[in-house]
PDB file of C-alpha atoms in Angstrom:
ATOM      1  CA  LEU A   1     -18.240   5.676  33.356  1.00 86.00           C
ATOM      2  CA  ARG A   2     -16.544   6.854  30.423  1.00 89.00           C
ATOM      3  CA  LEU A   3     -12.749   7.394  30.409  1.00 91.00           C
ATOM      4  CA  ASN A   4     -10.693   9.199  27.846  1.00 91.00           C
ATOM      5  CA  VAL A   5     -13.465  10.955  26.172  1.00 93.00           C
ATOM      6  CA  GLU A   6     -13.083  14.592  25.223  1.00 95.00           C
ATOM      7  CA  VAL A   7     -16.004  16.880  26.051  1.00 96.00           C
ATOM      8  CA  THR A   8     -16.307  19.796  23.384  1.00 96.00           C
ATOM      9  CA  ASN A   9     -19.605  21.415  24.679  1.00 97.00           C
ATOM     10  CA  ILE A  10     -22.139  21.499  27.563  1.00 96.00           C
ATOM     11  CA  ASN A  11     -25.397  22.937  26.390  1.00 94.00           C
ATOM     12  CA  TRP A  12     -27.196  23.930  29.564  1.00 91.00           C
ATOM     13  CA  SER A  13     -29.747  26.282  27.777  1.00 87.00           C
ATOM     14  CA  GLN A  14     -33.524  26.281  28.480  1.00 73.00           C
ATOM     15  CA  MET A  15     -34.084  24.944  25.066  1.00 70.00           C
ATOM     16  CA  ALA A  16     -32.352  21.579  26.153  1.00 62.00           C
ATOM     17  CA  GLY A  17     -35.092  21.419  28.743  1.00 68.00           C
ATOM     18  CA  GLN A  18     -34.224  20.408  32.135  1.00 76.00           C
ATOM     19  CA  LYS A  19     -31.425  18.331  30.915  1.00 88.00           C
ATOM     20  CA  SER A  20     -27.952  19.586  30.164  1.00 91.00           C
ATOM     21  CA  ILE A  21     -26.583  18.110  26.936  1.00 94.00           C
ATOM     22  CA  VAL A  22     -22.656  17.330  27.053  1.00 96.00           C
ATOM     23  CA  ARG A  23     -21.136  16.563  23.682  1.00 96.00           C
ATOM     24  CA  CYS A  24     -17.932  14.920  22.942  1.00 96.00           C
ATOM     25  CA  ALA A  25     -15.175  14.671  20.512  1.00 96.00           C
ATOM     26  CA  ASP A  26     -16.182  11.313  19.392  1.00 95.00           C
ATOM     27  CA  GLY A  27     -19.461  12.135  18.245  1.00 95.00           C
ATOM     28  CA  HIS A  28     -21.535  11.037  21.166  1.00 96.00           C
ATOM     29  CA  THR A  29     -23.764  13.146  23.168  1.00 95.00           C
ATOM     30  CA  TYR A  30     -25.402  12.609  26.771  1.00 94.00           C
ATOM     31  CA  SER A  31     -28.151  14.119  28.508  1.00 93.00           C
ATOM     32  CA  ALA A  32     -27.709  14.753  32.257  1.00 91.00           C
ATOM     33  CA  ASP A  33     -29.747  16.005  35.130  1.00 89.00           C
ATOM     34  CA  HIS A  34     -26.386  17.481  36.696  1.00 90.00           C
ATOM     35  CA  VAL A  35     -23.109  18.162  35.146  1.00 93.00           C
ATOM     36  CA  ILE A  36     -20.046  18.773  37.666  1.00 93.00           C
ATOM     37  CA  SER A  37     -17.118  20.529  35.680  1.00 93.00           C
ATOM     38  CA  THR A  38     -13.684  20.250  36.981  1.00 92.00           C
ATOM     39  CA  ILE A  39     -12.070  21.735  33.827  1.00 93.00           C
ATOM     40  CA  PRO A  40      -8.606  23.178  34.687  1.00 93.00           C
ATOM     41  CA  ILE A  41      -8.334  26.969  34.709  1.00 94.00           C
ATOM     42  CA  GLY A  42      -5.908  26.951  31.882  1.00 94.00           C
ATOM     43  CA  VAL A  43      -8.449  25.223  29.538  1.00 96.00           C
ATOM     44  CA  LEU A  44     -11.179  27.330  30.531  1.00 96.00           C
ATOM     45  CA  GLN A  45      -9.205  30.413  29.847  1.00 95.00           C
ATOM     46  CA  ALA A  46      -8.456  29.364  26.191  1.00 95.00           C
ATOM     47  CA  ARG A  47     -11.888  27.652  25.482  1.00 96.00           C
ATOM     48  CA  HIS A  48     -14.600  28.799  27.901  1.00 96.00           C
ATOM     49  CA  GLN A  49     -16.596  30.327  25.057  1.00 96.00           C
ATOM     50  CA  GLN A  50     -16.609  27.052  22.997  1.00 96.00           C
ATOM     51  CA  LEU A  51     -17.294  24.879  25.714  1.00 97.00           C
ATOM     52  CA  PHE A  52     -20.420  26.186  27.166  1.00 96.00           C
ATOM     53  CA  THR A  53     -23.745  26.988  25.518  1.00 94.00           C
ATOM     54  CA  PRO A  54     -24.944  29.612  26.315  1.00 93.00           C
ATOM     55  CA  SER A  55     -21.887  31.474  27.441  1.00 95.00           C
ATOM     56  CA  LEU A  56     -21.288  31.835  31.117  1.00 95.00           C
ATOM     57  CA  ASN A  57     -22.235  34.677  33.192  1.00 95.00           C
ATOM     58  CA  GLU A  58     -20.173  37.756  33.422  1.00 96.00           C
ATOM     59  CA  ARG A  59     -19.054  36.964  37.039  1.00 95.00           C
ATOM     60  CA  LYS A  60     -17.985  33.424  36.148  1.00 96.00           C
ATOM     61  CA  ILE A  61     -15.976  34.821  33.144  1.00 96.00           C
ATOM     62  CA  LEU A  62     -14.258  37.513  35.031  1.00 96.00           C
ATOM     63  CA  THR A  63     -13.459  34.861  37.594  1.00 96.00           C
ATOM     64  CA  ILE A  64     -11.838  32.612  35.048  1.00 96.00           C
ATOM     65  CA  GLU A  65     -10.050  35.609  33.252  1.00 95.00           C
ATOM     66  CA  ASN A  66      -8.461  36.954  36.348  1.00 95.00           C
ATOM     67  CA  TYR A  67      -7.114  33.718  37.633  1.00 93.00           C
ATOM     68  CA  GLY A  68      -3.414  33.318  37.743  1.00 90.00           C
ATOM     69  CA  SER A  69      -2.247  30.269  36.017  1.00 84.00           C
ATOM     70  CA  GLY A  70       1.380  29.151  36.798  1.00 86.00           C
ATOM     71  CA  ASN A  71       3.849  26.481  35.348  1.00 90.00           C
ATOM     72  CA  LEU A  72       5.704  23.973  36.980  1.00 92.00           C
ATOM     73  CA  GLY A  73       7.427  20.762  35.532  1.00 95.00           C
ATOM     74  CA  LYS A  74       9.226  17.688  36.980  1.00 96.00           C
ATOM     75  CA  ILE A  75      12.227  15.579  35.789  1.00 98.00           C
ATOM     76  CA  PHE A  76      12.906  12.048  37.190  1.00 98.00           C
ATOM     77  CA  LEU A  77      16.067  10.350  36.172  1.00 97.00           C
ATOM     78  CA  ASP A  78      16.607   6.771  37.011  1.00 97.00           C
ATOM     79  CA  PHE A  79      20.284   5.734  37.184  1.00 97.00           C
ATOM     80  CA  GLU A  80      21.752   2.249  37.333  1.00 96.00           C
ATOM     81  CA  GLU A  81      23.400   3.166  40.819  1.00 94.00           C
ATOM     82  CA  PRO A  82      23.399   6.301  42.720  1.00 93.00           C
ATOM     83  CA  PHE A  83      26.055   8.822  42.365  1.00 92.00           C
ATOM     84  CA  TRP A  84      25.108  10.713  45.397  1.00 89.00           C
ATOM     85  CA  PRO A  85      25.516   9.952  49.175  1.00 84.00           C
ATOM     86  CA  THR A  86      23.112   7.367  50.463  1.00 81.00           C
ATOM     87  CA  ASN A  87      23.105   8.422  53.887  1.00 76.00           C
ATOM     88  CA  GLU A  88      20.326  10.287  55.444  1.00 68.00           C
ATOM     89  CA  SER A  89      22.395  13.686  55.292  1.00 70.00           C
ATOM     90  CA  PHE A  90      21.870  14.024  51.260  1.00 70.00           C
ATOM     91  CA  ALA A  91      19.427  16.515  50.303  1.00 70.00           C
ATOM     92  CA  THR A  92      19.893  18.090  47.136  1.00 86.00           C
ATOM     93  CA  PHE A  93      22.312  19.103  44.445  1.00 89.00           C
ATOM     94  CA  SER A  94      21.982  22.931  44.023  1.00 90.00           C
ATOM     95  CA  PHE A  95      23.197  24.960  41.142  1.00 89.00           C
ATOM     96  CA  LEU A  96      24.897  28.311  41.651  1.00 88.00           C
ATOM     97  CA  TRP A  97      25.681  29.761  38.372  1.00 87.00           C
ATOM     98  CA  ARG A  98      28.594  32.015  37.678  1.00 89.00           C
ATOM     99  CA  GLU A  99      28.695  34.549  34.582  1.00 91.00           C
ATOM    100  CA  GLU A 100      30.891  32.439  32.501  1.00 90.00           C
ATOM    101  CA  ASP A 101      28.665  29.256  33.171  1.00 88.00           C
ATOM    102  CA  VAL A 102      25.686  31.526  32.190  1.00 90.00           C
ATOM    103  CA  GLU A 103      27.497  32.458  28.813  1.00 90.00           C
ATOM    104  CA  GLU A 104      28.509  28.921  28.202  1.00 88.00           C
ATOM    105  CA  VAL A 105      24.893  27.347  28.582  1.00 89.00           C
ATOM    106  CA  ARG A 106      23.759  30.054  26.318  1.00 88.00           C
ATOM    107  CA  SER A 107      26.117  29.497  23.693  1.00 88.00           C
ATOM    108  CA  THR A 108      25.556  25.731  23.561  1.00 86.00           C
ATOM    109  CA  GLY A 109      21.782  25.868  23.362  1.00 86.00           C
ATOM    110  CA  ARG A 110      21.061  24.537  26.858  1.00 93.00           C
ATOM    111  CA  GLU A 111      19.686  27.821  28.375  1.00 93.00           C
ATOM    112  CA  TRP A 112      16.481  25.886  29.587  1.00 95.00           C
ATOM    113  CA  LEU A 113      18.742  24.272  32.100  1.00 95.00           C
ATOM    114  CA  MET A 114      18.871  27.466  33.906  1.00 92.00           C
ATOM    115  CA  ALA A 115      15.262  26.741  34.981  1.00 92.00           C
ATOM    116  CA  ILE A 116      16.286  23.997  37.065  1.00 93.00           C
ATOM    117  CA  SER A 117      17.485  25.155  40.513  1.00 87.00           C
ATOM    118  CA  THR A 118      18.082  21.548  42.321  1.00 91.00           C
ATOM    119  CA  PHE A 119      18.013  17.845  41.796  1.00 94.00           C
ATOM    120  CA  HIS A 120      17.111  15.931  44.872  1.00 92.00           C
ATOM    121  CA  ARG A 121      16.794  12.168  45.975  1.00 89.00           C
ATOM    122  CA  LEU A 122      13.269  10.822  45.446  1.00 88.00           C
ATOM    123  CA  ASP A 123      12.204   8.912  48.686  1.00 84.00           C
ATOM    124  CA  GLY A 124      11.317   5.305  48.131  1.00 85.00           C
ATOM    125  CA  PHE A 125      13.501   5.114  45.027  1.00 91.00           C
ATOM    126  CA  SER A 126      16.901   4.602  45.634  1.00 89.00           C
ATOM    127  CA  ASN A 127      18.372   5.155  42.229  1.00 94.00           C
ATOM    128  CA  VAL A 128      16.231   8.277  41.240  1.00 95.00           C
ATOM    129  CA  ILE A 129      16.611  11.842  41.449  1.00 95.00           C
ATOM    130  CA  GLN A 130      14.044  14.507  40.818  1.00 96.00           C
ATOM    131  CA  ALA A 131      14.099  18.247  39.585  1.00 96.00           C
ATOM    132  CA  PHE A 132      11.632  20.921  39.415  1.00 94.00           C
ATOM    133  CA  VAL A 133      11.440  23.151  36.459  1.00 94.00           C
ATOM    134  CA  SER A 134       9.922  26.704  36.387  1.00 92.00           C
ATOM    135  CA  GLY A 135      10.299  30.109  34.902  1.00 89.00           C
ATOM    136  CA  VAL A 136      10.657  31.500  31.402  1.00 90.00           C
ATOM    137  CA  HIS A 137      12.020  28.489  29.954  1.00 92.00           C
ATOM    138  CA  MET A 138       8.923  26.174  30.507  1.00 93.00           C
ATOM    139  CA  ARG A 139       7.813  25.805  26.971  1.00 92.00           C
ATOM    140  CA  THR A 140      11.202  25.133  25.733  1.00 94.00           C
ATOM    141  CA  PHE A 141      11.693  22.473  28.628  1.00 96.00           C
ATOM    142  CA  GLU A 142       8.216  20.858  27.346  1.00 95.00           C
ATOM    143  CA  THR A 143       9.017  20.851  23.666  1.00 95.00           C
ATOM    144  CA  ILE A 144      12.454  19.493  23.256  1.00 96.00           C
ATOM    145  CA  SER A 145      12.991  15.920  22.682  1.00 97.00           C
ATOM    146  CA  ASP A 146      13.462  13.368  25.308  1.00 97.00           C
ATOM    147  CA  GLU A 147      16.928  12.709  23.708  1.00 97.00           C
ATOM    148  CA  LYS A 148      17.926  16.261  24.111  1.00 97.00           C
ATOM    149  CA  LEU A 149      16.389  16.597  27.678  1.00 97.00           C
ATOM    150  CA  ILE A 150      18.429  13.491  28.861  1.00 97.00           C
ATOM    151  CA  LYS A 151      21.789  14.770  26.984  1.00 96.00           C
ATOM    152  CA  ASP A 152      21.222  18.234  28.616  1.00 96.00           C
ATOM    153  CA  CYS A 153      20.617  17.051  32.125  1.00 97.00           C
ATOM    154  CA  ARG A 154      23.547  14.748  32.146  1.00 96.00           C
ATOM    155  CA  TRP A 155      25.825  17.707  30.862  1.00 94.00           C
ATOM    156  CA  LEU A 156      24.435  19.806  33.790  1.00 94.00           C
ATOM    157  CA  LEU A 157      25.040  17.322  36.398  1.00 95.00           C
ATOM    158  CA  GLU A 158      28.567  16.278  35.137  1.00 95.00           C
ATOM    159  CA  LYS A 159      29.547  19.821  35.004  1.00 91.00           C
ATOM    160  CA  PHE A 160      28.547  20.659  38.845  1.00 90.00           C
ATOM    161  CA  VAL A 161      29.336  17.146  40.109  1.00 91.00           C
ATOM    162  CA  GLY A 162      32.640  17.118  38.243  1.00 91.00           C
ATOM    163  CA  ARG A 163      32.895  13.353  37.036  1.00 92.00           C
ATOM    164  CA  LYS A 164      31.064  10.936  34.705  1.00 95.00           C
ATOM    165  CA  LEU A 165      27.759   9.693  35.898  1.00 95.00           C
ATOM    166  CA  PRO A 166      26.492   6.151  35.630  1.00 96.00           C
ATOM    167  CA  LYS A 167      24.377   5.045  32.907  1.00 96.00           C
ATOM    168  CA  LEU A 168      20.757   6.335  32.904  1.00 96.00           C
ATOM    169  CA  LYS A 169      18.141   3.735  32.650  1.00 96.00           C
ATOM    170  CA  ASN A 170      15.062   5.743  32.499  1.00 97.00           C
ATOM    171  CA  MET A 171      13.670   9.306  32.298  1.00 97.00           C
ATOM    172  CA  ALA A 172      10.063  10.547  33.080  1.00 97.00           C
ATOM    173  CA  ARG A 173       8.843  14.139  32.521  1.00 97.00           C
ATOM    174  CA  SER A 174       5.669  16.437  32.763  1.00 96.00           C
ATOM    175  CA  ARG A 175       4.169  18.329  29.924  1.00 95.00           C
ATOM    176  CA  TRP A 176       1.404  20.215  31.750  1.00 94.00           C
ATOM    177  CA  LEU A 177       1.815  23.388  30.066  1.00 93.00           C
ATOM    178  CA  THR A 178       1.411  22.083  26.506  1.00 93.00           C
ATOM    179  CA  LYS A 179      -1.018  19.287  27.051  1.00 93.00           C
ATOM    180  CA  LYS A 180      -4.357  20.626  25.745  1.00 92.00           C
ATOM    181  CA  ASN A 181      -6.331  19.121  28.723  1.00 93.00           C
ATOM    182  CA  PHE A 182      -4.259  20.787  31.215  1.00 93.00           C
ATOM    183  CA  LEU A 183      -2.615  23.906  29.935  1.00 94.00           C
ATOM    184  CA  GLY A 184      -0.863  24.761  33.025  1.00 92.00           C
ATOM    185  CA  SER A 185       0.071  23.256  36.298  1.00 91.00           C
ATOM    186  CA  TYR A 186      -1.270  25.255  39.282  1.00 89.00           C
ATOM    187  CA  THR A 187      -3.549  28.363  39.780  1.00 90.00           C
ATOM    188  CA  PHE A 188      -3.320  31.235  42.163  1.00 91.00           C
ATOM    189  CA  ILE A 189      -5.488  34.111  43.106  1.00 90.00           C
ATOM    190  CA  GLY A 190      -5.245  37.046  40.379  1.00 87.00           C
ATOM    191  CA  ARG A 191      -5.041  40.584  40.921  1.00 85.00           C
ATOM    192  CA  GLY A 192      -8.164  41.142  39.232  1.00 89.00           C
ATOM    193  CA  PHE A 193     -10.121  39.334  41.842  1.00 93.00           C
ATOM    194  CA  ASP A 194     -10.086  42.463  44.271  1.00 92.00           C
ATOM    195  CA  LYS A 195     -10.915  45.023  41.483  1.00 92.00           C
ATOM    196  CA  PHE A 196     -13.784  42.843  40.095  1.00 94.00           C
ATOM    197  CA  ASN A 197     -14.945  41.569  43.324  1.00 94.00           C
ATOM    198  CA  VAL A 198     -14.928  38.123  42.045  1.00 94.00           C
ATOM    199  CA  GLY A 199     -13.279  34.910  43.402  1.00 93.00           C
ATOM    200  CA  PRO A 200     -13.452  31.047  43.690  1.00 93.00           C
ATOM    201  CA  LYS A 201     -16.906  31.096  44.955  1.00 94.00           C
ATOM    202  CA  ASP A 202     -18.012  32.774  41.884  1.00 94.00           C
ATOM    203  CA  LEU A 203     -16.835  29.848  39.949  1.00 93.00           C
ATOM    204  CA  ALA A 204     -18.379  27.056  42.298  1.00 93.00           C
ATOM    205  CA  GLU A 205     -21.558  28.670  42.050  1.00 93.00           C
ATOM    206  CA  PRO A 206     -24.251  26.389  40.214  1.00 92.00           C
ATOM    207  CA  ILE A 207     -25.038  27.948  36.657  1.00 88.00           C
ATOM    208  CA  ARG A 208     -28.568  26.620  37.090  1.00 74.00           C
ATOM    209  CA  LYS A 209     -30.472  25.826  40.353  1.00 61.00           C
ATOM    210  CA  LEU A 210     -32.521  22.538  40.857  1.00 54.00           C
ATOM    211  CA  ASP A 211     -35.523  24.496  39.801  1.00 57.00           C
ATOM    212  CA  GLY A 212     -34.174  25.117  36.410  1.00 53.00           C
ATOM    213  CA  LYS A 213     -33.749  28.863  37.185  1.00 58.00           C
TER     214      LYS A 213
END
């Protein structure tokens, strides 16, 4: 079992005999009777031509290219103490933007904050609140520094809560869109599936049968 090894190519050609040859970024190669690929759709869409030798068949390529690939991010803020109600009635902090708020956030370089709709308590972690991030500002969210993200989130929460917040102890975030081994966070059925009569079953179909054909 090899962990943290990047696969750069899977050679499944007849020239490789009945074995498939898996090449890795560290220079190692491995021969295998069977290769099960769970490569994310975002990576397949970006690099399927380089990942497979020979190229995948037309139906697999059409399936890959017509999958929808969406983006979703998460932020976790861990405070010294909660500044929200600790009883069971607390659900979320939701943000309703007025026009003057929108102008303010745009003028201060914090427009990405509009990709956050709510913060809510994280069950099992009494001092942690979580936010989901989505929409057109995802790349900005993933590329800004941790320091700016923390400063902007504090500004947002203090603006809407209306008071200073306790000290922040820790922050965690996702970066699925810009991580080269993910390039997205979820997939969905694309419009092209009906047009080309393809679907997930075509992607799941083995490239080569057990008899080598």
